[in-house]
Amino acid sequence: MSAKPKHDLLVKLLLIGDSGASPAPAAHRSAPRQPAPHTSPPFSRAACRRRRPPPPPPAARRAGVGKSCLLLRYADDSFQSSFITTIGIDFKIKTIELNGKRVKLQIWDTAGQERFRTITTAYYRGAMGILLVYDVTDADSFENVRNWMRQIDQHATEAVNKVLVGNKCDAEEELRQVSAAQGEELAQSYGIKFFETSAKTGKSVDAAFTEIASDIQARLAESGGGGGGGGGGVVNIDDAAKPAKKGCC
C-alpha cells in the first residue's frame, strides 16, 4: 500500500534569465606579430621594453540577474554574494500552505548561457510556471526578456503561467538602468504580472513565488487538473542530472 502524499498539489516552476558570462577573449587578442624587414636594424632589449604595449585590462565579468540568489532566498531564506555561475540546471523544493492546500514547489534554476540552451530548454515542457528574471542594473538583461519570451513560446506549453521579475531593486539609484515603470509596461504588454525583488534583502521574493503558485493552483482548479499535470511532460527529479554547485547567477 503506497504512502499518502504529503502534499495536495505539485507545482513545477522554472527560473530563466541571463546568467553571468565573460566577454569573448578575441577582443583582447594581440594582432599576429609581423616579421621585421631585413633592412630594419635589430632592436635592443631596452628598446623592445619601451615599445611593448601595456597589458590589456582583465576581462570584465558580467554578473547574472540573480536567479540562484532568488531561489536561495526563497527556499532557504539565505543570501550569498559570491559569484559562481550555474552549470546546466539545479533545483530546490519547498512546501507551502496555499488556500488551505499543501503545495509542493519544485523550482528549477537554469543556466542562462547559450552553451547550455539545449539542456535547459528540455525543462520548459515540464514547467507549470516560469519566472522570467532580469537585473534592474543591467539594461541588456532587460532587453533580452523578449528573447526569453520567444524561447517560452517555442518550448513551453501554451497554458504555462508567467511572471516578470526585476531583481536587485536594493541597488543604489545611480546604478539602476531599468525603472519600475519600464518593467511594469513590459509585463503589461505580455499580459503577465510584475514584481521588483531583492534577493539580498528578501523584498517581494515570497510574494513573487506565492503569486505564481496561486495562479497555477487556480488554473488547475478551473481546468479540473491535479498535481501532476498542467505543464506538459513531467520532469522527474530522480531522472534529472545531478545538480551542480552554484551561486548568484
PDB file of N, CA, C and O in Angstrom, residues 62-138:
ATOM      1  N   ARG A  62      30.491  39.871 -16.526  1.00  0.00           N
ATOM      2  CA  ARG A  62      29.131  40.363 -16.408  1.00  0.00           C
ATOM      3  C   ARG A  62      28.367  39.500 -15.406  1.00  0.00           C
ATOM      4  O   ARG A  62      28.282  38.288 -15.552  1.00  0.00           O
ATOM      5  N   ALA A  63      27.837  40.148 -14.414  1.00  0.00           N
ATOM      6  CA  ALA A  63      27.105  39.414 -13.380  1.00  0.00           C
ATOM      7  C   ALA A  63      25.782  38.912 -13.928  1.00  0.00           C
ATOM      8  O   ALA A  63      25.230  39.469 -14.873  1.00  0.00           O
ATOM      9  N   GLY A  64      25.275  37.847 -13.322  1.00  0.00           N
ATOM     10  CA  GLY A  64      23.974  37.325 -13.725  1.00  0.00           C
ATOM     11  C   GLY A  64      22.860  38.135 -13.101  1.00  0.00           C
ATOM     12  O   GLY A  64      23.073  39.065 -12.324  1.00  0.00           O
ATOM     13  N   VAL A  65      21.636  37.779 -13.451  1.00  0.00           N
ATOM     14  CA  VAL A  65      20.478  38.539 -12.966  1.00  0.00           C
ATOM     15  C   VAL A  65      20.093  38.166 -11.540  1.00  0.00           C
ATOM     16  O   VAL A  65      19.269  38.836 -10.932  1.00  0.00           O
ATOM     17  N   GLY A  66      20.670  37.092 -11.003  1.00  0.00           N
ATOM     18  CA  GLY A  66      20.406  36.717  -9.613  1.00  0.00           C
ATOM     19  C   GLY A  66      19.376  35.623  -9.432  1.00  0.00           C
ATOM     20  O   GLY A  66      18.735  35.537  -8.387  1.00  0.00           O
ATOM     21  N   LYS A  67      19.206  34.757 -10.440  1.00  0.00           N
ATOM     22  CA  LYS A  67      18.213  33.672 -10.325  1.00  0.00           C
ATOM     23  C   LYS A  67      18.538  32.748  -9.159  1.00  0.00           C
ATOM     24  O   LYS A  67      17.664  32.399  -8.366  1.00  0.00           O
ATOM     25  N   SER A  68      19.797  32.353  -9.065  1.00  0.00           N
ATOM     26  CA  SER A  68      20.183  31.429  -7.997  1.00  0.00           C
ATOM     27  C   SER A  68      20.039  32.061  -6.629  1.00  0.00           C
ATOM     28  O   SER A  68      19.672  31.398  -5.657  1.00  0.00           O
ATOM     29  N   CYS A  69      20.340  33.355  -6.540  1.00  0.00           N
ATOM     30  CA  CYS A  69      20.182  34.059  -5.266  1.00  0.00           C
ATOM     31  C   CYS A  69      18.714  34.166  -4.876  1.00  0.00           C
ATOM     32  O   CYS A  69      18.363  34.061  -3.701  1.00  0.00           O
ATOM     33  N   LEU A  70      17.851  34.386  -5.862  1.00  0.00           N
ATOM     34  CA  LEU A  70      16.409  34.417  -5.584  1.00  0.00           C
ATOM     35  C   LEU A  70      15.932  33.069  -5.054  1.00  0.00           C
ATOM     36  O   LEU A  70      15.164  33.001  -4.087  1.00  0.00           O
ATOM     37  N   LEU A  71      16.390  32.006  -5.698  1.00  0.00           N
ATOM     38  CA  LEU A  71      15.992  30.665  -5.275  1.00  0.00           C
ATOM     39  C   LEU A  71      16.491  30.369  -3.866  1.00  0.00           C
ATOM     40  O   LEU A  71      15.763  29.813  -3.030  1.00  0.00           O
ATOM     41  N   LEU A  72      17.727  30.743  -3.579  1.00  0.00           N
ATOM     42  CA  LEU A  72      18.296  30.509  -2.253  1.00  0.00           C
ATOM     43  C   LEU A  72      17.550  31.308  -1.191  1.00  0.00           C
ATOM     44  O   LEU A  72      17.277  30.820  -0.097  1.00  0.00           O
ATOM     45  N   ARG A  73      17.210  32.551  -1.528  1.00  0.00           N
ATOM     46  CA  ARG A  73      16.469  33.379  -0.577  1.00  0.00           C
ATOM     47  C   ARG A  73      15.094  32.791  -0.299  1.00  0.00           C
ATOM     48  O   ARG A  73      14.647  32.735   0.858  1.00  0.00           O
ATOM     49  N   TYR A  74      14.410  32.335  -1.346  1.00  0.00           N
ATOM     50  CA  TYR A  74      13.056  31.824  -1.162  1.00  0.00           C
ATOM     51  C   TYR A  74      13.044  30.471  -0.460  1.00  0.00           C
ATOM     52  O   TYR A  74      12.267  30.257   0.468  1.00  0.00           O
ATOM     53  N   ALA A  75      13.925  29.564  -0.901  1.00  0.00           N
ATOM     54  CA  ALA A  75      13.891  28.200  -0.358  1.00  0.00           C
ATOM     55  C   ALA A  75      14.549  28.088   1.009  1.00  0.00           C
ATOM     56  O   ALA A  75      14.068  27.347   1.874  1.00  0.00           O
ATOM     57  N   ASP A  76      15.648  28.823   1.212  1.00  0.00           N
ATOM     58  CA  ASP A  76      16.432  28.669   2.447  1.00  0.00           C
ATOM     59  C   ASP A  76      16.494  29.938   3.283  1.00  0.00           C
ATOM     60  O   ASP A  76      17.131  29.940   4.343  1.00  0.00           O
ATOM     61  N   ASP A  77      15.901  31.024   2.801  1.00  0.00           N
ATOM     62  CA  ASP A  77      15.944  32.317   3.478  1.00  0.00           C
ATOM     63  C   ASP A  77      17.378  32.723   3.795  1.00  0.00           C
ATOM     64  O   ASP A  77      17.704  33.132   4.911  1.00  0.00           O
ATOM     65  N   SER A  78      18.261  32.592   2.804  1.00  0.00           N
ATOM     66  CA  SER A  78      19.651  32.985   2.973  1.00  0.00           C
ATOM     67  C   SER A  78      20.130  33.697   1.717  1.00  0.00           C
ATOM     68  O   SER A  78      19.462  33.675   0.680  1.00  0.00           O
ATOM     69  N   PHE A  79      21.296  34.332   1.823  1.00  0.00           N
ATOM     70  CA  PHE A  79      21.834  35.076   0.695  1.00  0.00           C
ATOM     71  C   PHE A  79      23.337  34.883   0.643  1.00  0.00           C
ATOM     72  O   PHE A  79      24.013  34.940   1.668  1.00  0.00           O
ATOM     73  N   GLN A  80      23.850  34.643  -0.565  1.00  0.00           N
ATOM     74  CA  GLN A  80      25.286  34.532  -0.785  1.00  0.00           C
ATOM     75  C   GLN A  80      25.684  35.522  -1.864  1.00  0.00           C
ATOM     76  O   GLN A  80      25.124  35.523  -2.962  1.00  0.00           O
ATOM     77  N   SER A  81      26.663  36.361  -1.565  1.00  0.00           N
ATOM     78  CA  SER A  81      27.095  37.360  -2.530  1.00  0.00           C
ATOM     79  C   SER A  81      28.150  36.831  -3.483  1.00  0.00           C
ATOM     80  O   SER A  81      28.473  37.480  -4.480  1.00  0.00           O
ATOM     81  N   SER A  82      28.712  35.645  -3.196  1.00  0.00           N
ATOM     82  CA  SER A  82      29.743  35.083  -4.071  1.00  0.00           C
ATOM     83  C   SER A  82      29.142  34.756  -5.427  1.00  0.00           C
ATOM     84  O   SER A  82      27.966  34.396  -5.535  1.00  0.00           O
ATOM     85  N   PHE A  83      29.979  34.861  -6.454  1.00  0.00           N
ATOM     86  CA  PHE A  83      29.509  34.693  -7.823  1.00  0.00           C
ATOM     87  C   PHE A  83      30.051  33.403  -8.404  1.00  0.00           C
ATOM     88  O   PHE A  83      31.221  33.287  -8.716  1.00  0.00           O
ATOM     89  N   ILE A  84      29.207  32.382  -8.503  1.00  0.00           N
ATOM     90  CA  ILE A  84      29.559  31.117  -9.135  1.00  0.00           C
ATOM     91  C   ILE A  84      28.447  30.785 -10.120  1.00  0.00           C
ATOM     92  O   ILE A  84      27.298  30.606  -9.741  1.00  0.00           O
ATOM     93  N   THR A  85      28.786  30.720 -11.376  1.00  0.00           N
ATOM     94  CA  THR A  85      27.769  30.541 -12.401  1.00  0.00           C
ATOM     95  C   THR A  85      27.137  29.157 -12.332  1.00  0.00           C
ATOM     96  O   THR A  85      27.826  28.157 -12.171  1.00  0.00           O
ATOM     97  N   THR A  86      25.814  29.107 -12.455  1.00  0.00           N
ATOM     98  CA  THR A  86      25.109  27.835 -12.503  1.00  0.00           C
ATOM     99  C   THR A  86      25.541  27.043 -13.731  1.00  0.00           C
ATOM    100  O   THR A  86      25.615  27.582 -14.830  1.00  0.00           O
ATOM    101  N   ILE A  87      25.833  25.774 -13.527  1.00  0.00           N
ATOM    102  CA  ILE A  87      26.227  24.903 -14.627  1.00  0.00           C
ATOM    103  C   ILE A  87      25.047  24.009 -14.975  1.00  0.00           C
ATOM    104  O   ILE A  87      24.669  23.135 -14.213  1.00  0.00           O
ATOM    105  N   GLY A  88      24.455  24.240 -16.152  1.00  0.00           N
ATOM    106  CA  GLY A  88      23.355  23.393 -16.599  1.00  0.00           C
ATOM    107  C   GLY A  88      22.055  23.722 -15.887  1.00  0.00           C
ATOM    108  O   GLY A  88      21.348  24.634 -16.263  1.00  0.00           O
ATOM    109  N   ILE A  89      21.759  22.980 -14.802  1.00  0.00           N
ATOM    110  CA  ILE A  89      20.475  23.167 -14.120  1.00  0.00           C
ATOM    111  C   ILE A  89      20.582  22.719 -12.670  1.00  0.00           C
ATOM    112  O   ILE A  89      21.402  21.867 -12.327  1.00  0.00           O
ATOM    113  N   ASP A  90      19.807  23.313 -11.814  1.00  0.00           N
ATOM    114  CA  ASP A  90      19.782  22.962 -10.396  1.00  0.00           C
ATOM    115  C   ASP A  90      18.335  23.102  -9.915  1.00  0.00           C
ATOM    116  O   ASP A  90      17.496  23.656 -10.630  1.00  0.00           O
ATOM    117  N   PHE A  91      18.022  22.611  -8.742  1.00  0.00           N
ATOM    118  CA  PHE A  91      16.645  22.742  -8.251  1.00  0.00           C
ATOM    119  C   PHE A  91      16.613  22.742  -6.736  1.00  0.00           C
ATOM    120  O   PHE A  91      17.550  22.309  -6.063  1.00  0.00           O
ATOM    121  N   LYS A  92      15.506  23.267  -6.212  1.00  0.00           N
ATOM    122  CA  LYS A  92      15.207  23.189  -4.786  1.00  0.00           C
ATOM    123  C   LYS A  92      13.719  22.891  -4.630  1.00  0.00           C
ATOM    124  O   LYS A  92      12.935  23.098  -5.570  1.00  0.00           O
ATOM    125  N   ILE A  93      13.350  22.414  -3.455  1.00  0.00           N
ATOM    126  CA  ILE A  93      11.962  22.068  -3.170  1.00  0.00           C
ATOM    127  C   ILE A  93      11.511  22.807  -1.920  1.00  0.00           C
ATOM    128  O   ILE A  93      12.260  22.910  -0.941  1.00  0.00           O
ATOM    129  N   LYS A  94      10.291  23.328  -1.979  1.00  0.00           N
ATOM    130  CA  LYS A  94       9.707  23.988  -0.812  1.00  0.00           C
ATOM    131  C   LYS A  94       8.214  23.692  -0.788  1.00  0.00           C
ATOM    132  O   LYS A  94       7.544  23.782  -1.817  1.00  0.00           O
ATOM    133  N   THR A  95       7.700  23.326   0.366  1.00  0.00           N
ATOM    134  CA  THR A  95       6.273  23.057   0.524  1.00  0.00           C
ATOM    135  C   THR A  95       5.639  24.202   1.311  1.00  0.00           C
ATOM    136  O   THR A  95       6.146  24.606   2.359  1.00  0.00           O
ATOM    137  N   ILE A  96       4.543  24.729   0.777  1.00  0.00           N
ATOM    138  CA  ILE A  96       3.868  25.863   1.405  1.00  0.00           C
ATOM    139  C   ILE A  96       2.378  25.571   1.564  1.00  0.00           C
ATOM    140  O   ILE A  96       1.838  24.675   0.921  1.00  0.00           O
ATOM    141  N   GLU A  97       1.738  26.312   2.443  1.00  0.00           N
ATOM    142  CA  GLU A  97       0.287  26.264   2.592  1.00  0.00           C
ATOM    143  C   GLU A  97      -0.306  27.352   1.710  1.00  0.00           C
ATOM    144  O   GLU A  97       0.068  28.531   1.833  1.00  0.00           O
ATOM    145  N   LEU A  98      -1.213  26.973   0.826  1.00  0.00           N
ATOM    146  CA  LEU A  98      -1.768  27.935  -0.116  1.00  0.00           C
ATOM    147  C   LEU A  98      -3.257  27.670  -0.284  1.00  0.00           C
ATOM    148  O   LEU A  98      -3.653  26.608  -0.771  1.00  0.00           O
ATOM    149  N   ASN A  99      -4.070  28.621   0.158  1.00  0.00           N
ATOM    150  CA  ASN A  99      -5.526  28.496   0.043  1.00  0.00           C
ATOM    151  C   ASN A  99      -6.042  27.188   0.641  1.00  0.00           C
ATOM    152  O   ASN A  99      -6.890  26.502   0.063  1.00  0.00           O
ATOM    153  N   GLY A 100      -5.516  26.844   1.807  1.00  0.00           N
ATOM    154  CA  GLY A 100      -5.962  25.655   2.518  1.00  0.00           C
ATOM    155  C   GLY A 100      -5.400  24.351   1.992  1.00  0.00           C
ATOM    156  O   GLY A 100      -5.812  23.272   2.441  1.00  0.00           O
ATOM    157  N   LYS A 101      -4.441  24.404   1.059  1.00  0.00           N
ATOM    158  CA  LYS A 101      -3.829  23.202   0.488  1.00  0.00           C
ATOM    159  C   LYS A 101      -2.322  23.213   0.728  1.00  0.00           C
ATOM    160  O   LYS A 101      -1.697  24.274   0.800  1.00  0.00           O
ATOM    161  N   ARG A 102      -1.763  22.004   0.860  1.00  0.00           N
ATOM    162  CA  ARG A 102      -0.303  21.884   0.939  1.00  0.00           C
ATOM    163  C   ARG A 102       0.236  21.766  -0.486  1.00  0.00           C
ATOM    164  O   ARG A 102      -0.063  20.789  -1.193  1.00  0.00           O
ATOM    165  N   VAL A 103       1.007  22.760  -0.887  1.00  0.00           N
ATOM    166  CA  VAL A 103       1.519  22.819  -2.256  1.00  0.00           C
ATOM    167  C   VAL A 103       3.034  22.614  -2.236  1.00  0.00           C
ATOM    168  O   VAL A 103       3.763  23.358  -1.566  1.00  0.00           O
ATOM    169  N   LYS A 104       3.472  21.606  -2.955  1.00  0.00           N
ATOM    170  CA  LYS A 104       4.902  21.314  -3.049  1.00  0.00           C
ATOM    171  C   LYS A 104       5.460  21.989  -4.303  1.00  0.00           C
ATOM    172  O   LYS A 104       5.046  21.679  -5.426  1.00  0.00           O
ATOM    173  N   LEU A 105       6.386  22.918  -4.102  1.00  0.00           N
ATOM    174  CA  LEU A 105       7.001  23.625  -5.215  1.00  0.00           C
ATOM    175  C   LEU A 105       8.330  22.973  -5.573  1.00  0.00           C
ATOM    176  O   LEU A 105       9.207  22.816  -4.726  1.00  0.00           O
ATOM    177  N   GLN A 106       8.443  22.600  -6.821  1.00  0.00           N
ATOM    178  CA  GLN A 106       9.689  22.037  -7.360  1.00  0.00           C
ATOM    179  C   GLN A 106      10.249  23.128  -8.277  1.00  0.00           C
ATOM    180  O   GLN A 106       9.717  23.368  -9.366  1.00  0.00           O
ATOM    181  N   ILE A 107      11.303  23.823  -7.820  1.00  0.00           N
ATOM    182  CA  ILE A 107      11.774  25.031  -8.506  1.00  0.00           C
ATOM    183  C   ILE A 107      13.113  24.761  -9.183  1.00  0.00           C
ATOM    184  O   ILE A 107      14.099  24.423  -8.519  1.00  0.00           O
ATOM    185  N   TRP A 108      13.128  24.930 -10.506  1.00  0.00           N
ATOM    186  CA  TRP A 108      14.325  24.648 -11.308  1.00  0.00           C
ATOM    187  C   TRP A 108      15.026  25.946 -11.669  1.00  0.00           C
ATOM    188  O   TRP A 108      14.417  26.886 -12.164  1.00  0.00           O
ATOM    189  N   ASP A 109      16.324  25.956 -11.431  1.00  0.00           N
ATOM    190  CA  ASP A 109      17.165  27.119 -11.719  1.00  0.00           C
ATOM    191  C   ASP A 109      18.025  26.785 -12.937  1.00  0.00           C
ATOM    192  O   ASP A 109      18.828  25.853 -12.907  1.00  0.00           O
ATOM    193  N   THR A 110      17.857  27.533 -14.020  1.00  0.00           N
ATOM    194  CA  THR A 110      18.544  27.200 -15.270  1.00  0.00           C
ATOM    195  C   THR A 110      19.739  28.103 -15.509  1.00  0.00           C
ATOM    196  O   THR A 110      19.777  29.255 -15.082  1.00  0.00           O
ATOM    197  N   ALA A 111      20.720  27.564 -16.223  1.00  0.00           N
ATOM    198  CA  ALA A 111      21.848  28.371 -16.679  1.00  0.00           C
ATOM    199  C   ALA A 111      21.402  29.193 -17.886  1.00  0.00           C
ATOM    200  O   ALA A 111      20.732  28.678 -18.769  1.00  0.00           O
ATOM    201  N   GLY A 112      21.784  30.450 -17.916  1.00  0.00           N
ATOM    202  CA  GLY A 112      21.337  31.327 -18.989  1.00  0.00           C
ATOM    203  C   GLY A 112      22.274  31.404 -20.173  1.00  0.00           C
ATOM    204  O   GLY A 112      21.950  32.023 -21.175  1.00  0.00           O
ATOM    205  N   GLN A 113      23.471  30.780 -20.080  1.00  0.00           N
ATOM    206  CA  GLN A 113      24.422  30.891 -21.180  1.00  0.00           C
ATOM    207  C   GLN A 113      23.968  30.081 -22.383  1.00  0.00           C
ATOM    208  O   GLN A 113      23.337  29.039 -22.260  1.00  0.00           O
ATOM    209  N   GLU A 114      24.346  30.552 -23.544  1.00  0.00           N
ATOM    210  CA  GLU A 114      23.919  29.928 -24.797  1.00  0.00           C
ATOM    211  C   GLU A 114      24.341  28.465 -24.870  1.00  0.00           C
ATOM    212  O   GLU A 114      23.615  27.629 -25.387  1.00  0.00           O
ATOM    213  N   ARG A 115      25.528  28.132 -24.338  1.00  0.00           N
ATOM    214  CA  ARG A 115      26.038  26.766 -24.479  1.00  0.00           C
ATOM    215  C   ARG A 115      25.205  25.744 -23.708  1.00  0.00           C
ATOM    216  O   ARG A 115      25.325  24.551 -23.932  1.00  0.00           O
ATOM    217  N   PHE A 116      24.371  26.214 -22.779  1.00  0.00           N
ATOM    218  CA  PHE A 116      23.514  25.303 -22.021  1.00  0.00           C
ATOM    219  C   PHE A 116      22.072  25.311 -22.524  1.00  0.00           C
ATOM    220  O   PHE A 116      21.210  24.669 -21.945  1.00  0.00           O
ATOM    221  N   ARG A 117      21.813  26.046 -23.598  1.00  0.00           N
ATOM    222  CA  ARG A 117      20.435  26.244 -24.040  1.00  0.00           C
ATOM    223  C   ARG A 117      19.740  24.931 -24.382  1.00  0.00           C
ATOM    224  O   ARG A 117      18.563  24.746 -24.091  1.00  0.00           O
ATOM    225  N   THR A 118      20.455  23.993 -25.029  1.00  0.00           N
ATOM    226  CA  THR A 118      19.815  22.724 -25.400  1.00  0.00           C
ATOM    227  C   THR A 118      19.451  21.900 -24.169  1.00  0.00           C
ATOM    228  O   THR A 118      18.509  21.114 -24.204  1.00  0.00           O
ATOM    229  N   ILE A 119      20.198  22.082 -23.081  1.00  0.00           N
ATOM    230  CA  ILE A 119      19.884  21.358 -21.843  1.00  0.00           C
ATOM    231  C   ILE A 119      18.661  21.977 -21.171  1.00  0.00           C
ATOM    232  O   ILE A 119      17.696  21.294 -20.835  1.00  0.00           O
ATOM    233  N   THR A 120      18.704  23.296 -20.997  1.00  0.00           N
ATOM    234  CA  THR A 120      17.663  23.949 -20.213  1.00  0.00           C
ATOM    235  C   THR A 120      16.311  23.989 -20.916  1.00  0.00           C
ATOM    236  O   THR A 120      15.269  23.943 -20.263  1.00  0.00           O
ATOM    237  N   THR A 121      16.303  24.060 -22.252  1.00  0.00           N
ATOM    238  CA  THR A 121      15.015  24.113 -22.949  1.00  0.00           C
ATOM    239  C   THR A 121      14.235  22.818 -22.787  1.00  0.00           C
ATOM    240  O   THR A 121      13.006  22.812 -22.912  1.00  0.00           O
ATOM    241  N   ALA A 122      14.923  21.718 -22.469  1.00  0.00           N
ATOM    242  CA  ALA A 122      14.224  20.451 -22.251  1.00  0.00           C
ATOM    243  C   ALA A 122      13.318  20.523 -21.024  1.00  0.00           C
ATOM    244  O   ALA A 122      12.381  19.738 -20.895  1.00  0.00           O
ATOM    245  N   TYR A 123      13.581  21.471 -20.128  1.00  0.00           N
ATOM    246  CA  TYR A 123      12.794  21.596 -18.907  1.00  0.00           C
ATOM    247  C   TYR A 123      11.566  22.496 -19.086  1.00  0.00           C
ATOM    248  O   TYR A 123      10.694  22.525 -18.227  1.00  0.00           O
ATOM    249  N   TYR A 124      11.512  23.214 -20.193  1.00  0.00           N
ATOM    250  CA  TYR A 124      10.369  24.105 -20.418  1.00  0.00           C
ATOM    251  C   TYR A 124       9.052  23.325 -20.464  1.00  0.00           C
ATOM    252  O   TYR A 124       8.044  23.775 -19.938  1.00  0.00           O
ATOM    253  N   ARG A 125       9.076  22.193 -21.139  1.00  0.00           N
ATOM    254  CA  ARG A 125       7.814  21.469 -21.367  1.00  0.00           C
ATOM    255  C   ARG A 125       7.209  20.948 -20.062  1.00  0.00           C
ATOM    256  O   ARG A 125       6.004  20.714 -19.989  1.00  0.00           O
ATOM    257  N   GLY A 126       8.040  20.748 -19.025  1.00  0.00           N
ATOM    258  CA  GLY A 126       7.513  20.276 -17.749  1.00  0.00           C
ATOM    259  C   GLY A 126       7.111  21.392 -16.804  1.00  0.00           C
ATOM    260  O   GLY A 126       6.573  21.135 -15.730  1.00  0.00           O
ATOM    261  N   ALA A 127       7.386  22.633 -17.200  1.00  0.00           N
ATOM    262  CA  ALA A 127       7.115  23.759 -16.302  1.00  0.00           C
ATOM    263  C   ALA A 127       5.641  24.124 -16.297  1.00  0.00           C
ATOM    264  O   ALA A 127       4.999  24.199 -17.342  1.00  0.00           O
ATOM    265  N   MET A 128       5.110  24.359 -15.122  1.00  0.00           N
ATOM    266  CA  MET A 128       3.743  24.844 -14.971  1.00  0.00           C
ATOM    267  C   MET A 128       3.733  26.356 -14.787  1.00  0.00           C
ATOM    268  O   MET A 128       2.725  27.010 -15.010  1.00  0.00           O
ATOM    269  N   GLY A 129       4.873  26.896 -14.360  1.00  0.00           N
ATOM    270  CA  GLY A 129       5.025  28.335 -14.191  1.00  0.00           C
ATOM    271  C   GLY A 129       6.465  28.736 -14.444  1.00  0.00           C
ATOM    272  O   GLY A 129       7.385  27.978 -14.142  1.00  0.00           O
ATOM    273  N   ILE A 130       6.664  29.923 -15.007  1.00  0.00           N
ATOM    274  CA  ILE A 130       8.008  30.412 -15.330  1.00  0.00           C
ATOM    275  C   ILE A 130       8.187  31.811 -14.762  1.00  0.00           C
ATOM    276  O   ILE A 130       7.364  32.705 -14.997  1.00  0.00           O
ATOM    277  N   LEU A 131       9.259  31.994 -13.997  1.00  0.00           N
ATOM    278  CA  LEU A 131       9.636  33.316 -13.507  1.00  0.00           C
ATOM    279  C   LEU A 131      10.768  33.822 -14.391  1.00  0.00           C
ATOM    280  O   LEU A 131      11.861  33.253 -14.408  1.00  0.00           O
ATOM    281  N   LEU A 132      10.484  34.866 -15.147  1.00  0.00           N
ATOM    282  CA  LEU A 132      11.440  35.439 -16.086  1.00  0.00           C
ATOM    283  C   LEU A 132      12.133  36.614 -15.398  1.00  0.00           C
ATOM    284  O   LEU A 132      11.505  37.614 -15.091  1.00  0.00           O
ATOM    285  N   VAL A 133      13.437  36.466 -15.152  1.00  0.00           N
ATOM    286  CA  VAL A 133      14.153  37.397 -14.281  1.00  0.00           C
ATOM    287  C   VAL A 133      15.127  38.262 -15.082  1.00  0.00           C
ATOM    288  O   VAL A 133      15.841  37.764 -15.947  1.00  0.00           O
ATOM    289  N   TYR A 134      15.147  39.556 -14.770  1.00  0.00           N
ATOM    290  CA  TYR A 134      16.188  40.445 -15.290  1.00  0.00           C
ATOM    291  C   TYR A 134      16.770  41.242 -14.127  1.00  0.00           C
ATOM    292  O   TYR A 134      16.248  41.232 -13.005  1.00  0.00           O
ATOM    293  N   ASP A 135      17.860  41.937 -14.394  1.00  0.00           N
ATOM    294  CA  ASP A 135      18.580  42.716 -13.393  1.00  0.00           C
ATOM    295  C   ASP A 135      18.297  44.198 -13.648  1.00  0.00           C
ATOM    296  O   ASP A 135      18.567  44.702 -14.739  1.00  0.00           O
ATOM    297  N   VAL A 136      17.756  44.898 -12.658  1.00  0.00           N
ATOM    298  CA  VAL A 136      17.400  46.305 -12.862  1.00  0.00           C
ATOM    299  C   VAL A 136      18.625  47.187 -13.067  1.00  0.00           C
ATOM    300  O   VAL A 136      18.501  48.335 -13.511  1.00  0.00           O
ATOM    301  N   THR A 137      19.827  46.671 -12.781  1.00  0.00           N
ATOM    302  CA  THR A 137      21.053  47.439 -13.011  1.00  0.00           C
ATOM    303  C   THR A 137      21.726  47.052 -14.325  1.00  0.00           C
ATOM    304  O   THR A 137      22.837  47.490 -14.602  1.00  0.00           O
ATOM    305  N   ASP A 138      21.061  46.236 -15.121  1.00  0.00           N
ATOM    306  CA  ASP A 138      21.631  45.767 -16.389  1.00  0.00           C
ATOM    307  C   ASP A 138      20.574  45.862 -17.484  1.00  0.00           C
ATOM    308  O   ASP A 138      19.697  45.002 -17.605  1.00  0.00           O
TER     309      ASP A 138
END
